[in-house]
Amino acid sequence: MKKYIWMICAILCLLAGCVFLENVEQPANARPGEEMTININTRIDVADGGRSNVRLIIGFLAPKNWQAAANAAVTFTTSTYGNGKMVPVPATVDAGGGKNWPAILKERFGMGGNFMTDDLEWVVFWTEQAYNVPQGVKENIKVTVKLIPGTDNVQFKTGYFVGTSSEGLSDVFGSNNVYKCRFMDCFTITDGVSDLIDYCNPQIAAVTPGVATDNDLLTIAFDPDVVSTALSGADRIFLCAKAYTTTGKVLDACIQTDQSKLQPYTGRKSAITLWPRAHFNMQDGEQLEKIAYFFTDESGTTKVGYSNTDSPFVYTFKCQ
Amino acid sequence: MKSRLILCLLILLAGLHACKRHEISVPEQLKDISGQWRITKAVRNGVDITTLADFTKFRIRFTEKQEYRIENPMPFVVNKNGHYSLDDPAYPLRISFLQSGTDAPVSTGFTYPVVNGKRNLVFSFSPGCTANTYLYTLERIAP
């Protein structure tokens, strides 16, 4: 029976314009703020009646603050179709179900097991020109992505997609034949001056968004499932925080009240969403550099800090 | 023969008269945003955060004298009271806020949809880091 299923899949693939994601070459030593090059080696095999007016589509995961759609330079090389440029797929292009390409890739494939996914996005490009690809074409296409990562130290699980504008995410010819998606291991960009933003591992504390000023709304979440802490089993958890202004002033907000109490969040997590300017009672002209914080119980005596230690979690305000 | 020709001309004239277009001009209603508004939905970077923070106390009141007043501020296009103006009173696409004590107006795009029979104001803005975008939906509070 298994043999027949494979045969059916093979026949369906022969009927389709199959695309393949052969491999991805990521840089070994990427550094914040310095251009890096990613090579995505793809292949197409048009086995049925050919396609007209079709574009190759590639997608990749990136932190939102890289603004990769605007900043990345994407090109491709082929052996018989020449070389060319790829451009961002306009947000108005319907990739299915009224959703655009980044949204449909997030819905279909997710974010590769990363955490804090609100701060990551699918970035999708397609060939600037549309092509007529007759039956029988077998072509290797090397896509080169040059982009400048943000200035943060960051690690996340990269993800890549290849498909075509004619087929989209159709599974008519069998699942995963006319598109491919692959997630990879944790990719690290280090040697910058900022705190490491770690999307790969669950954190006791996580702050969303990853980049912000003191005039943004911050969601500070506590995850009780990462490791057992002194607050395991506590019903009411509070935020105890100090804010540091750019002039060195310290604004203390360590009091256990309804204003500092964490609320139910996702799963077993709890979180507080605050506006720093109000939470720390800031005056006009003051600007925050960072906040240092603990989670406490109702009494304020039991504290949980960074990596379950006595050191505070630190959130540095960064914005590009 | 002559009378036939005259008859034909008369019919033609009557026909031409019948074809005359009568245009009825219906002027677009001026958009009146005066009144007090509250936040009914808040979205940050595409994620609904309405229930995560207390948006219920925020109020913004627009007056017919082009003034606005904010109570219980939250991150918004502006935080201080002042004056506002619309780019087009009939088809407004942008609103400019001029905070008291400042010279530079802050302009932002907004929409004015009718949802469940009620006018809404929908603002898209970045109060802090430009990488973060907020979408607030405001509903007018019945006077």
mmCIF file of C-alpha atoms in Angstrom, chain A residues 32-185:
data_model
loop_
_atom_site.group_PDB
_atom_site.id
_atom_site.type_symbol
_atom_site.label_atom_id
_atom_site.label_comp_id
_atom_site.label_asym_id
_atom_site.label_seq_id
_atom_site.Cartn_x
_atom_site.Cartn_y
_atom_site.Cartn_z
ATOM 1 C CA PRO A 32 24.943 43.131 13.986
ATOM 2 C CA GLY A 33 24.668 45.977 11.517
ATOM 3 C CA GLU A 34 27.003 44.380 8.957
ATOM 4 C CA GLU A 35 25.820 43.119 5.591
ATOM 5 C CA MET A 36 25.437 39.380 5.319
ATOM 6 C CA THR A 37 24.736 37.129 2.343
ATOM 7 C CA ILE A 38 22.426 34.140 2.254
ATOM 8 C CA ASN A 39 22.325 31.823 -0.764
ATOM 9 C CA ILE A 40 19.141 29.853 -1.340
ATOM 10 C CA ASN A 41 19.688 27.123 -3.923
ATOM 11 C CA THR A 42 16.429 26.108 -5.574
ATOM 12 C CA ARG A 43 15.375 24.004 -8.544
ATOM 13 C CA ILE A 44 12.272 23.824 -10.698
ATOM 14 C CA ASP A 45 11.062 20.917 -12.777
ATOM 15 C CA VAL A 46 8.112 21.689 -15.027
ATOM 16 C CA ALA A 47 6.643 18.331 -15.847
ATOM 17 C CA ASP A 48 3.209 19.176 -17.196
ATOM 18 C CA GLY A 49 1.963 21.656 -19.788
ATOM 19 C CA GLY A 50 4.175 24.518 -18.721
ATOM 20 C CA ARG A 51 3.349 27.799 -17.072
ATOM 21 C CA SER A 52 2.946 31.289 -18.464
ATOM 22 C CA ASN A 53 3.317 34.632 -16.731
ATOM 23 C CA VAL A 54 4.759 33.037 -13.581
ATOM 24 C CA ARG A 55 7.130 34.413 -10.975
ATOM 25 C CA LEU A 56 9.394 32.567 -8.570
ATOM 26 C CA ILE A 57 8.649 33.427 -4.954
ATOM 27 C CA ILE A 58 11.027 33.164 -2.024
ATOM 28 C CA GLY A 59 10.393 33.927 1.617
ATOM 29 C CA PHE A 60 12.524 34.061 4.715
ATOM 30 C CA LEU A 61 12.019 34.719 8.404
ATOM 31 C CA ALA A 62 13.569 37.832 9.935
ATOM 32 C CA PRO A 63 13.147 40.009 13.018
ATOM 33 C CA LYS A 64 10.726 42.812 12.176
ATOM 34 C CA ASN A 65 13.131 45.521 13.234
ATOM 35 C CA TRP A 66 15.505 44.505 10.424
ATOM 36 C CA GLN A 67 12.884 45.881 8.017
ATOM 37 C CA ALA A 68 14.187 43.319 5.569
ATOM 38 C CA ALA A 69 11.479 43.877 2.955
ATOM 39 C CA ALA A 70 12.738 47.414 2.467
ATOM 40 C CA ASN A 71 16.426 46.810 3.028
ATOM 41 C CA ALA A 72 17.244 43.430 1.512
ATOM 42 C CA ALA A 73 18.686 43.160 -1.994
ATOM 43 C CA VAL A 74 17.570 39.898 -3.575
ATOM 44 C CA THR A 75 18.853 38.607 -6.910
ATOM 45 C CA PHE A 76 18.789 35.292 -8.737
ATOM 46 C CA THR A 77 20.936 33.509 -11.289
ATOM 47 C CA THR A 78 19.913 30.750 -13.685
ATOM 48 C CA SER A 79 21.649 28.928 -16.497
ATOM 49 C CA THR A 80 19.121 29.530 -19.297
ATOM 50 C CA TYR A 81 16.781 32.244 -18.059
ATOM 51 C CA GLY A 82 19.468 34.770 -17.300
ATOM 52 C CA ASN A 83 19.876 36.649 -14.055
ATOM 53 C CA GLY A 84 17.546 39.098 -12.433
ATOM 54 C CA LYS A 85 16.298 40.998 -9.471
ATOM 55 C CA MET A 86 13.604 40.061 -6.992
ATOM 56 C CA VAL A 87 11.319 42.612 -5.360
ATOM 57 C CA PRO A 88 8.944 42.469 -2.376
ATOM 58 C CA VAL A 89 5.584 40.963 -3.222
ATOM 59 C CA PRO A 90 3.055 43.807 -2.852
ATOM 60 C CA ALA A 91 0.841 43.412 0.218
ATOM 61 C CA THR A 92 -2.185 43.669 -2.077
ATOM 62 C CA VAL A 93 -1.389 40.354 -3.771
ATOM 63 C CA ASP A 94 -3.823 37.718 -2.519
ATOM 64 C CA ALA A 95 -1.923 34.538 -1.657
ATOM 65 C CA GLY A 96 -5.134 32.701 -0.786
ATOM 66 C CA GLY A 97 -8.120 33.288 1.436
ATOM 67 C CA GLY A 98 -7.742 37.043 1.122
ATOM 68 C CA LYS A 99 -4.390 36.947 2.921
ATOM 69 C CA ASN A 100 -1.137 38.356 1.639
ATOM 70 C CA TRP A 101 1.998 36.245 1.355
ATOM 71 C CA PRO A 102 3.597 36.975 4.766
ATOM 72 C CA ALA A 103 0.269 36.294 6.493
ATOM 73 C CA ILE A 104 -0.439 33.058 4.640
ATOM 74 C CA LEU A 105 3.096 31.724 5.277
ATOM 75 C CA LYS A 106 2.723 32.478 8.988
ATOM 76 C CA GLU A 107 -0.659 30.766 9.035
ATOM 77 C CA ARG A 108 0.432 27.698 7.061
ATOM 78 C CA PHE A 109 3.956 27.111 8.343
ATOM 79 C CA GLY A 110 4.135 29.097 11.591
ATOM 80 C CA MET A 111 7.328 30.712 12.812
ATOM 81 C CA GLY A 112 9.625 27.721 13.046
ATOM 82 C CA GLY A 113 9.396 27.073 16.745
ATOM 83 C CA ASN A 114 10.624 30.534 17.633
ATOM 84 C CA PHE A 115 9.345 32.371 20.677
ATOM 85 C CA MET A 116 8.135 36.000 20.840
ATOM 86 C CA THR A 117 6.842 35.565 17.306
ATOM 87 C CA ASP A 118 5.179 38.983 17.290
ATOM 88 C CA ASP A 119 8.617 40.402 16.656
ATOM 89 C CA LEU A 120 9.424 38.136 13.709
ATOM 90 C CA GLU A 121 7.976 38.208 10.220
ATOM 91 C CA TRP A 122 7.973 36.386 6.918
ATOM 92 C CA VAL A 123 9.614 38.531 4.250
ATOM 93 C CA VAL A 124 8.518 37.559 0.746
ATOM 94 C CA PHE A 125 10.057 38.502 -2.594
ATOM 95 C CA TRP A 126 9.260 37.506 -6.171
ATOM 96 C CA THR A 127 11.027 37.906 -9.493
ATOM 97 C CA GLU A 128 10.666 41.376 -10.906
ATOM 98 C CA GLN A 129 9.665 39.873 -14.264
ATOM 99 C CA ALA A 130 7.120 37.169 -14.975
ATOM 100 C CA TYR A 131 8.264 34.279 -17.160
ATOM 101 C CA ASN A 132 6.786 31.726 -19.536
ATOM 102 C CA VAL A 133 8.171 28.357 -18.567
ATOM 103 C CA PRO A 134 7.406 25.587 -21.074
ATOM 104 C CA GLN A 135 6.966 21.928 -20.274
ATOM 105 C CA GLY A 136 10.139 20.034 -19.610
ATOM 106 C CA VAL A 137 12.147 22.906 -18.165
ATOM 107 C CA LYS A 138 14.557 21.832 -15.468
ATOM 108 C CA GLU A 139 16.408 24.770 -14.027
ATOM 109 C CA ASN A 140 18.640 25.437 -11.063
ATOM 110 C CA ILE A 141 17.983 28.860 -9.580
ATOM 111 C CA LYS A 142 20.358 30.387 -7.063
ATOM 112 C CA VAL A 143 18.759 33.151 -5.041
ATOM 113 C CA THR A 144 21.100 35.524 -3.223
ATOM 114 C CA VAL A 145 19.819 37.616 -0.333
ATOM 115 C CA LYS A 146 22.011 40.468 0.883
ATOM 116 C CA LEU A 147 20.706 42.149 3.981
ATOM 117 C CA ILE A 148 21.892 44.150 6.934
ATOM 118 C CA PRO A 149 20.736 42.752 10.266
ATOM 119 C CA GLY A 150 19.700 45.115 13.021
ATOM 120 C CA THR A 151 22.188 46.351 15.566
ATOM 121 C CA ASP A 152 20.960 43.889 18.219
ATOM 122 C CA ASN A 153 22.591 40.671 19.235
ATOM 123 C CA VAL A 154 19.943 38.189 18.250
ATOM 124 C CA GLN A 155 19.362 34.511 17.749
ATOM 125 C CA PHE A 156 16.418 32.895 16.010
ATOM 126 C CA LYS A 157 15.561 29.804 14.040
ATOM 127 C CA THR A 158 15.705 30.775 10.389
ATOM 128 C CA GLY A 159 13.043 29.710 7.917
ATOM 129 C CA TYR A 160 12.932 29.673 4.124
ATOM 130 C CA PHE A 161 10.213 29.223 1.537
ATOM 131 C CA VAL A 162 10.198 28.753 -2.219
ATOM 132 C CA GLY A 163 7.161 28.632 -4.475
ATOM 133 C CA THR A 164 5.604 30.199 -7.532
ATOM 134 C CA SER A 165 2.962 32.809 -8.186
ATOM 135 C CA SER A 166 1.000 30.406 -10.410
ATOM 136 C CA GLU A 167 0.584 27.629 -7.832
ATOM 137 C CA GLY A 168 0.691 29.472 -4.526
ATOM 138 C CA LEU A 169 0.188 27.027 -1.665
ATOM 139 C CA SER A 170 -2.017 24.733 -3.694
ATOM 140 C CA ASP A 171 -1.967 21.078 -2.703
ATOM 141 C CA VAL A 172 -3.878 19.931 -5.799
ATOM 142 C CA PHE A 173 -0.782 18.136 -7.080
ATOM 143 C CA GLY A 174 0.004 16.648 -3.706
ATOM 144 C CA SER A 175 1.141 18.271 -0.531
ATOM 145 C CA ASN A 176 4.383 20.234 -0.673
ATOM 146 C CA ASN A 177 5.135 19.678 -4.374
ATOM 147 C CA VAL A 178 4.671 23.137 -5.809
ATOM 148 C CA TYR A 179 6.214 24.862 -2.794
ATOM 149 C CA LYS A 180 8.790 24.060 -0.148
ATOM 150 C CA CYS A 181 9.325 25.389 3.338
ATOM 151 C CA ARG A 182 12.226 24.614 5.636
ATOM 152 C CA PHE A 183 13.166 25.740 9.108
ATOM 153 C CA MET A 184 16.730 25.580 10.357
ATOM 154 C CA ASP A 185 18.556 25.564 13.659
#
